[in-house]
Every structure is written in structure tokens, then in C-alpha cells.
Amino acid sequence: MTLMNKTAAELQALLHNREVSVKEVTEDSFKQIKAVDDKVKAFLTLTEEDAIARAEKLDNEPFENRGSLFGLPIGIKDNIITKGTKTTCASKMLEDFVPVYDATVVEKVNQAGLISVGKLNMDEFAMGSTTERSAFQTTHNPWGLDRVPGGSSGGSAAAVAAGEVLFSLGTDTGGSVRQPAAFCGIVGMKPTYGRVSRYGLVAFASSLDQIGPLTRTVEDNALLLGAIAGIDHRDSSSSPNQVPDFKAGLTGDIKGLRIGVPKEYMGEGVSPEVKASVEAALTVLESLGATRDEVSLPHSHYASPTYYAIATAEASSNLARFDGIRYGYHPKGAKNLEEIYLRARAEGFGTEVKKRILYGTYALSADHHEDLYVKAMKVRTLIARDFNSVFENYDVIVGPTSATTAYEIGGVVRDPLTLYTNDILTVSVNFAGIPAISIPCGFSDEGLPIGLQIIGKHFDEATLYRVAHAFEQATEFHKRTPSIGEGQA
């Protein structure tokens, strides 16, 4: 059995008792990667030599200087800048890009004593929901290798589920941490917008993007968010709000908690087995002392078109810098400036990225700006007000993370109702800038994980962790691992 299936606390106990060294823990991570990643394909880049050298150095650190995450392996999504290590955004546009600085979150995980073992696959520039749109490889779901892991943080989720690393960082623009966490049966947190610095994150849609942790357990997730959260003066959207001790709030006590269950989250489009698992989870929460009522988020129905107007508009602006001259792929043999521009984008970007840039440029054009972008921003405000209204009377909102379990690779979901429902469930949270967490709450008849989403008020991640931990301790879903994650390649 791989050490990566243990919790941070269990590994810290082994390290403290000198039963294992930091180097042995790091080597165990690479051993599992080499055993399973040719099937899972979660990693784009491995940094084994640097990681082992860092582990040997950390082994000399006195125990009194070590924190709760010290010496543990982590994987980083490939749209987060890492000094001296390729950051490709899973795109040919940045295939050879080696940054000269670290993102703030990378600096923070290094300061916490974590050891980065490599960069994780994703949909190109975080545009997609299956990790099939990487320019380099398709990541497979460890629970069923013929299934997608979700996206765009599919590599980050699959690596944790397969026992390759204990922790990973992903990014969530419209559900890209929560949906892969649900599909892979792990814990994924999308923090409040501004809770975690975006300095060093390659932007997709700047007003929606947020970096978030993916882990096997709620406690590990709380520890990692505590390490990467906090104000950063290099990011003007970073919040000065104090970062609480998330672990200290994991008491298991949720008596008197008021839960709102949106009727829009449990209607048509949600599969019967997902709905049954969420209903069963709500019953567990009630047995722990919570109360629940049906509520309404009436503007959720506009989430999908609003998302595509705002996200693509921001993407078209952010990706304009990749012109083959200042940034990105430079076409060989181009004869003039116009040819450089045309070929850099034609050859550097994939189909999905091109489509979104074109749609975003259309939405921002003089003839359509008012009808598309401005109207979408107004609807965004209405969606955020819906959440604020519910939170006047309830502590959290609970529902499914995804309408279905993981799709088959290459099997396009043609049911528009399912696609529409999936957008309602996740992207609305990003419009409001509020936190949400996905935790395992069941399994389908095919043995595929089902995710429960818990949504909270601005900067109230502590309550989400408290509820998620209480549910986790009352159930056994988090203890199940895919066979490939048990060291069985």
C-alpha cells in the first residue's frame, strides 16, 4: 500500500517517530507515479531530481521547526507558474515556457515544507470539463480508466485519487476544482474569491478564477488552504481578511445548522442515483442535528449563457498577449508580422481555445457589447443577490456537485438538459465569489463516485469544513479508494 493513502497527520506521526524519512515519503510518491501514471496520465512534467534533493535537505530540519504539512508531496496544476519548471497550460502555445519566478501559492507551499513532485495535466488554458482538451494527453479517471476525471483540474484530481500525491492544487473558474473532485471521489475546495492570491496564475477569466486545494480528506484540505491563503500585495484582488485556523473548527458539531436546498439543484437533469445519494447525505446531516428547507435561487437558470458571455470575453482579452512575439509559440519561417500573428494563433492554440476567443471577441465587439457582455454582467449581479437572500436565513446551501457521474472518454454528453444542469450547479458560485466544497457522498451502481457540494457565505470556509468534516466522520465514503490507488498498477 502506498504511503500516499495516509493522511497528513498519519504521515507526520511516522516522520516524527523516525519510522520514515522525508526522502522515503517522496520516493514513495514517485514509485506510485511510475507504477500507475502511464495509465492515468495525470502528470505532464516530473521534477524527481529536484524533489529528492529537497527531501534530503528537509530531513536535516529539526522536528521543532516542522509544521503539519512538512515534507509531504504535492502536485501543481500546469497553469500555475513554477520557477525553473515548465508551465505549459497544456497548450502548444506555451510548450517550452520555463518561468523565472514562482506564483505566490508555490512560494507558500515551499515555505510550508511541501515538496512539489511535478506539474499536472489540464484542459488547455483551463477551458473544458473533461481534461480531454489538453494538447498533450488525455487524463483517465482512476475509478474507471475509460472515464474522464472531470476538468479542467482533471490531472490534479486524478493524481490524488490514484495515490500519486497526497495534495494537489487546481483552479476553479466555473467548477474546475469541484467537478473533478466529485468525479474522482476526493475533496475539492473553491475558496472565496480573493482568499488565495492569483499572482502567478495564468489567467483564463480573471473575475472568476480561483486557486483551490484537492485532497483525500477534509482535514488535509483545511490544512492546505490554511497554508496558501492570505493577502498578497502583488495581487490587488487579494483580501486582507484574517485567515482562521480551519483545522481548529473541525469539531464534528453541526447542531442547529440551517441548510437550504435549492429546488433548482434537485430537479430535472440530475440523475436518479445522484439525487438519491444527495438525499441520503442530507438525512445524515439532519441526524447530526442540522435542519433543512427547500429554497430557491431563481436566476440560476441564466447561469450557463451568462458564464459563456463573461468567461469568453475575459479569455479573449487575457489571451491577446499570446501573439508569437511577446509571449508564446513563434512560428518558424514566418515571412512578416502578419504571418507571425496568424500562424502563432492558428498553430499554437487548440480548437476549444480558438472557439472561446472568437465568441469572447464577438461579445465585446461594438455592435454586441451591450446585448451580450453588459447584459450578462447585470444577470451576474442578480445571481449573486439570490445567494445573499438565502444566506439571510441559512448557514449553508447543499446540493449535488455534478448532475451525473464521470462520462466515458470520447463520449460527448449530448443531453442539453444535463449540460445545462451541470452549469447551474457550479458556475453560479463563481459569479457570486463565494466558497464551495465538494466531498464524496456515495457511489453509483457502476462504482463511480458521487459528489456533495456545500456552499457558504463569503470568507466562511470554516463552516464548510466543519459541515464537511462532520459528514465525513459519520460516513465511510472517503475511505474507499480505487484499486489503482492501492499500489496496484
C-alpha positions in Angstrom: 0.0 0.0 0.0 1.3 3.4 -0.9 2.1 6.0 1.8 0.0 8.5 -0.2 -3.2 6.9 1.0 -2.4 8.0 4.6 -3.5 11.4 5.9 -1.1 14.3 6.6 -1.4 13.7 10.4 -0.6 9.9 10.0 2.5 10.7 7.9 3.6 13.4 10.3 3.4 10.8 13.1 5.6 8.4 11.0 8.1 11.2 10.3 8.2 12.3 14.0 8.7 8.7 15.2 11.5 8.3 12.6 9.6 5.4 11.0 10.1 7.0 7.6 12.1 9.9 6.3 11.1 12.8 4.1 13.1 11.2 1.3 11.3 7.9 1.7 7.9 9.6 1.6 9.0 11.5 -1.6 10.4 8.3 -3.2 7.1 6.5 -2.4 5.2 9.2 -4.3 7.5 8.7 -7.4 7.2 4.9 -7.0 3.4 5.2 -7.3 3.6 7.7 -10.2 5.9 5.3 -12.1 3.6 2.4 -11.4 0.3 4.0 -12.5 0.8 7.2 -14.4 1.2 5.5 -17.8 -2.5 4.6 -17.4 -3.8 7.6 -15.5 -1.6 10.2 -17.3 -2.1 12.9 -14.6 1.4 14.4 -14.9 2.9 16.5 -17.7 6.2 17.2 -16.0 8.1 15.4 -13.2 10.8 17.0 -11.1 12.2 13.9 -9.4 15.8 15.0 -9.1 14.9 18.4 -7.5 12.3 16.8 -5.3 14.7 14.1 -3.9 17.4 16.8 -3.3 14.9 18.9 -1.4 13.7 16.0 0.6 17.3 15.1 1.7 17.8 18.7 2.8 14.5 18.8 4.7 15.4 15.6 6.5 18.0 17.6 8.4 15.5 20.1 9.7 14.9 19.8 13.5 11.4 18.4 14.4 10.6 21.5 16.4 10.7 23.6 13.1 8.4 21.4 11.2 4.7 22.1 10.5 1.7 19.9 9.8 2.5 19.7 6.0 6.2 19.4 6.3 7.9 17.0 3.9 4.8 15.9 2.1 4.5 15.6 -1.7 2.2 17.9 -3.8 1.4 18.3 -7.5 0.7 21.6 -9.1 -1.7 22.3 -12.0 0.2 23.4 -15.1 -1.3 26.9 -15.3 0.4 27.9 -12.0 3.8 29.4 -12.5 6.8 27.4 -11.2 10.3 28.8 -11.3 12.7 26.7 -13.4 10.0 24.2 -14.3 7.9 24.2 -17.5 4.4 25.8 -17.2 2.6 24.9 -20.4 -1.1 25.4 -19.6 -1.4 22.1 -21.6 -1.0 24.2 -24.7 1.4 24.1 -27.6 1.4 27.9 -27.3 3.5 27.6 -24.1 5.1 24.2 -24.7 8.6 25.4 -24.0 7.9 28.1 -21.4 10.1 27.9 -18.3 9.2 30.7 -15.8 11.8 32.7 -13.9 9.7 33.2 -10.8 7.2 31.3 -8.6 3.5 32.0 -8.1 2.6 33.2 -4.6 0.9 29.8 -3.8 4.1 28.0 -4.9 6.1 30.2 -2.6 3.7 29.4 0.2 3.7 25.6 -0.2 7.5 25.8 -0.3 7.5 27.8 2.9 5.2 25.2 4.5 7.8 22.5 3.7 5.8 20.7 1.0 7.7 19.1 -1.9 6.5 19.7 -5.4 6.9 16.5 -7.5 5.7 17.9 -10.8 3.1 19.7 -13.0 -0.4 18.2 -13.6 -2.4 17.9 -16.8 -5.5 20.1 -17.5 -7.7 21.2 -20.3 -5.9 23.7 -22.5 -5.8 27.1 -20.7 -8.4 25.6 -18.3 -11.1 25.5 -21.0 -13.0 22.3 -20.7 -14.7 19.9 -18.3 -13.1 16.5 -19.1 -9.3 17.0 -19.4 -9.7 15.7 -23.0 -8.7 19.1 -24.4 -5.1 19.1 -23.3 -2.7 19.5 -26.2 -0.5 16.7 -24.9 -2.6 13.8 -23.4 -5.9 12.8 -22.0 -6.1 12.1 -18.3 -8.0 9.0 -17.2 -10.2 8.6 -14.1 -8.6 6.2 -11.6 -12.1 4.8 -10.7 -12.6 3.7 -14.3 -9.9 4.2 -16.9 -12.4 4.5 -19.7 -13.9 7.6 -17.9 -12.9 11.2 -17.8 -11.6 12.6 -14.5 -13.5 15.9 -15.0 -12.0 19.2 -15.8 -10.2 21.4 -16.1 -8.3 20.3 -13.0 -8.6 16.6 -14.0 -4.9 15.9 -13.6 -4.9 17.4 -10.1 -7.9 15.3 -9.0 -6.7 12.0 -10.7 -3.2 12.2 -9.2 -4.7 12.4 -5.6 -7.3 9.7 -6.3 -4.6 7.4 -7.8 -2.4 7.8 -4.7 0.4 9.5 -6.7 0.4 12.5 -4.3 -1.3 13.5 -1.1 -2.2 17.0 -2.1 -2.6 19.0 -5.3 -3.5 22.5 -6.4 -6.1 23.2 -9.1 -8.0 26.2 -10.3 -11.8 26.8 -10.4 -13.3 29.2 -12.9 -16.7 27.6 -13.3 -16.4 24.4 -11.2 -13.0 23.2 -12.3 -11.9 22.0 -8.8 -15.2 20.8 -7.5 -16.4 18.8 -10.5 -13.1 16.8 -10.9 -13.1 16.2 -7.2 -16.7 14.8 -7.4 -15.8 12.5 -10.4 -12.6 11.2 -8.7 -14.1 10.7 -5.2 -11.9 13.2 -3.3 -12.3 16.6 -1.6 -12.1 19.8 -3.6 -12.4 23.4 -2.2 -13.1 26.5 -4.3 -12.3 29.3 -1.8 -13.9 32.8 -1.7 -12.6 35.0 -4.5 -9.6 36.9 -3.0 -8.9 34.3 -0.2 -6.0 32.9 -2.2 -3.6 35.1 -4.3 -3.8 34.7 -8.1 -0.4 36.2 -8.6 1.4 33.7 -10.9 -1.8 32.1 -12.2 -2.1 32.2 -16.0 -5.5 33.9 -16.3 -8.5 32.4 -18.1 -11.3 34.6 -16.8 -9.8 36.9 -14.1 -13.0 37.8 -12.3 -13.9 34.1 -11.8 -10.6 32.3 -11.5 -9.6 31.0 -8.0 -6.9 28.5 -6.9 -8.1 25.7 -4.7 -6.8 22.6 -2.9 -7.6 18.9 -3.7 -7.0 16.2 -1.1 -8.2 12.8 0.1 -9.7 14.1 3.4 -11.4 17.3 4.7 -8.7 17.9 7.3 -5.9 17.7 4.8 -7.8 20.2 2.6 -8.2 22.6 5.5 -4.5 22.4 6.3 -3.5 23.1 2.7 -5.9 26.1 2.3 -4.6 27.5 5.6 -1.1 27.3 4.1 -1.9 29.1 0.8 -4.5 31.7 1.9 -3.9 35.3 2.9 -3.3 38.7 1.5 -0.7 39.2 -1.2 0.3 42.8 -2.1 1.2 41.7 -5.6 -2.5 40.8 -6.3 -4.9 43.7 -6.0 -7.9 41.4 -5.7 -6.3 39.6 -2.7 -8.2 40.0 0.5 -6.9 41.3 3.8 -9.4 39.2 5.8 -7.8 37.2 8.5 -7.2 33.5 7.8 -8.8 31.4 10.6 -7.4 28.1 11.9 -9.5 25.9 9.7 -8.4 22.7 11.4 -9.4 24.0 14.9 -13.0 24.2 13.6 -13.3 20.5 12.8 -15.3 19.7 15.8 -17.9 17.5 14.2 -20.6 19.6 15.9 -23.3 20.9 13.5 -26.2 21.0 15.9 -28.6 23.8 14.9 -27.0 24.3 11.5 -29.6 25.6 8.9 -29.3 24.1 5.5 -31.0 25.5 2.3 -31.6 23.0 -0.5 -32.3 24.8 -3.8 -35.1 23.3 -5.8 -33.2 24.2 -8.9 -30.4 21.9 -7.9 -32.5 18.8 -7.4 -34.8 18.9 -10.4 -34.7 17.6 -14.0 -31.3 16.8 -15.4 -30.0 15.3 -12.1 -29.6 11.6 -12.4 -31.7 9.4 -10.0 -28.7 7.9 -8.3 -27.0 11.3 -7.8 -30.3 12.6 -6.4 -30.7 9.6 -4.1 -27.1 10.0 -2.7 -27.6 13.7 -2.0 -30.9 13.0 -0.3 -29.2 10.3 1.8 -26.4 12.8 2.7 -29.0 15.4 3.8 -30.6 12.8 6.1 -27.1 12.1 7.6 -26.7 15.8 8.3 -30.1 16.0 9.8 -29.2 13.1 12.1 -26.3 15.1 13.3 -28.5 18.0 14.4 -28.9 20.1 11.3 -32.3 21.3 9.8 -33.1 21.8 6.2 -35.6 23.5 4.0 -36.2 23.8 0.3 -35.1 27.3 -1.0 -35.0 28.9 -4.5 -32.2 30.5 -6.5 -34.5 31.8 -9.2 -31.8 33.3 -11.6 -29.8 30.0 -11.7 -31.5 29.2 -15.0 -29.4 32.0 -16.6 -26.1 30.7 -15.3 -25.0 28.9 -18.5 -25.4 31.7 -21.1 -24.1 34.3 -18.6 -21.0 32.2 -17.9 -20.1 31.8 -21.6 -20.5 35.6 -22.2 -18.4 36.7 -19.3 -15.8 33.9 -19.3 -15.1 34.1 -23.0 -15.0 37.9 -23.0 -12.3 37.9 -20.3 -10.5 35.0 -22.0 -10.3 36.8 -25.3 -8.7 39.8 -23.5 -6.3 37.7 -21.4 -5.1 35.5 -24.2 -4.5 38.5 -26.6 -0.9 38.7 -25.2 -0.1 35.3 -26.8 0.9 36.8 -30.2 4.1 34.8 -31.0 6.2 37.9 -30.3 5.9 39.0 -26.7 4.6 35.6 -25.5 4.0 32.2 -26.7 4.7 29.9 -29.7 6.8 31.6 -32.5 6.2 30.0 -35.9 9.3 29.0 -37.8 9.9 30.6 -41.2 7.2 33.3 -40.9 8.0 36.0 -43.5 6.3 39.0 -42.0 4.5 40.4 -38.9 1.0 39.4 -40.2 2.1 35.9 -40.9 3.6 35.6 -37.4 0.3 36.7 -35.8 -1.8 34.4 -37.9 0.3 31.3 -37.7 1.2 31.7 -34.0 -2.5 31.5 -33.0 -3.5 29.0 -35.7 -0.7 26.6 -34.8 -0.4 27.4 -31.0 -4.0 27.3 -29.8 -6.3 24.3 -29.8 -9.8 24.2 -31.2 -11.7 24.9 -27.9 -9.5 27.9 -27.1 -10.0 29.4 -30.6 -13.7 29.0 -30.3 -13.9 30.8 -26.9 -11.6 33.6 -28.1 -13.8 34.1 -31.1 -17.0 34.1 -29.1 -15.5 36.4 -26.5 -14.3 38.9 -29.1 -17.8 38.8 -30.6 -19.3 39.5 -27.2 -17.1 42.5 -26.7 -17.5 44.0 -30.2 -19.0 47.4 -30.5 -22.2 46.0 -32.1 -22.9 43.4 -29.4 -21.2 44.6 -26.2 -24.5 46.0 -24.7 -26.6 43.0 -25.7 -24.2 40.3 -24.6 -21.4 41.4 -22.1 -23.3 44.2 -20.3 -26.5 42.2 -20.0 -24.5 39.2 -18.7 -22.9 41.4 -16.0 -26.4 42.5 -14.9 -27.6 38.9 -14.6 -24.4 38.1 -12.7 -25.5 40.6 -10.1 -29.0 39.0 -9.8 -27.5 35.6 -9.3 -25.2 36.9 -6.5 -28.2 38.6 -4.9 -30.1 35.2 -4.9 -27.3 33.7 -2.8 -27.3 36.7 -0.4 -31.0 36.4 0.1 -30.8 32.7 1.0 -27.9 33.3 3.4 -30.0 35.7 5.4 -31.8 32.7 6.8 -29.5 29.7 6.2 -25.8 28.9 7.1 -25.0 26.7 4.1 -26.6 25.6 0.8 -26.3 21.9 -0.1 -26.8 20.0 -3.4 -25.1 17.8 -5.9 -21.7 18.9 -7.3 -22.5 17.3 -10.7 -25.7 16.1 -12.2 -24.1 12.7 -13.2 -21.1 10.6 -12.5 -18.0 10.7 -14.8 -18.6 10.4 -18.5 -16.9 7.9 -20.9 -13.8 9.3 -22.6 -14.8 10.5 -26.1 -18.4 10.2 -25.2 -19.8 13.7 -25.7 -22.7 14.4 -23.4 -25.4 15.3 -25.9 -28.2 15.7 -23.5 -28.6 19.5 -23.3 -30.5 19.3 -20.0 -27.6 17.5 -18.3 -25.1 20.1 -19.6 -27.4 22.9 -18.6 -27.9 21.5 -15.1 -24.2 21.0 -14.6 -23.6 24.7 -15.3 -26.3 25.7 -12.9 -24.7 23.6 -10.1 -21.2 25.1 -10.2 -20.7 28.3 -12.2 -23.2 30.3 -10.2 -20.9 30.1 -7.2 -18.1 31.7 -9.2 -20.4 34.6 -10.2 -21.0 35.3 -6.5 -17.4 34.8 -5.5 -18.4 32.6 -2.6 -16.8 29.4 -1.3 -17.9 25.9 -2.1 -16.6 22.4 -1.3 -17.2 19.0 -2.9 -16.9 15.8 -0.8 -17.7 12.2 -1.6 -21.2 11.2 -0.7 -21.9 7.9 -2.5 -21.2 5.6 -5.4 -23.2 4.7 -8.5 -24.1 1.1 -9.4 -21.1 1.1 -11.7 -18.8 2.0 -8.7 -18.3 5.6 -9.7 -18.0 8.4 -7.1 -20.8 11.0 -6.5 -20.0 14.4 -5.0 -21.9 16.5 -2.5 -21.5 20.3 -2.8 -21.7 22.5 0.2 -21.8 26.3 -0.5 -21.2 29.0 2.1 -21.1 32.8 2.7 -18.1 35.0 1.7 -15.0 34.0 3.7 -16.8 31.4 5.7 -14.8 28.4 4.5 -14.5 27.4 8.2 -18.2 26.5 8.3 -17.9 24.5 5.1 -15.0 22.5 6.5 -17.0 21.9 9.8 -20.0 20.5 7.9 -17.9 18.5 5.5 -15.8 17.0 8.3 -18.9 16.1 10.4 -20.4 14.3 7.3 -17.0 12.6 6.6 -16.7 11.3 10.1 -20.2 9.9 10.1 -19.8 8.0 6.8 -17.2 5.7 5.1 -17.2 7.1 1.6 -13.8 8.9 1.9 -12.2 5.6 3.0 -12.8 3.9 -0.4 -10.0 4.1 -2.9 -9.7 2.9 -6.5 -7.7 -0.3 -6.9 -5.1 1.6 -8.9 -4.6 3.9 -5.9 -3.6 1.0 -3.7 -0.4 0.5 -5.5 -1.9 -1.9 -8.0 -1.0 -0.8 -11.4 
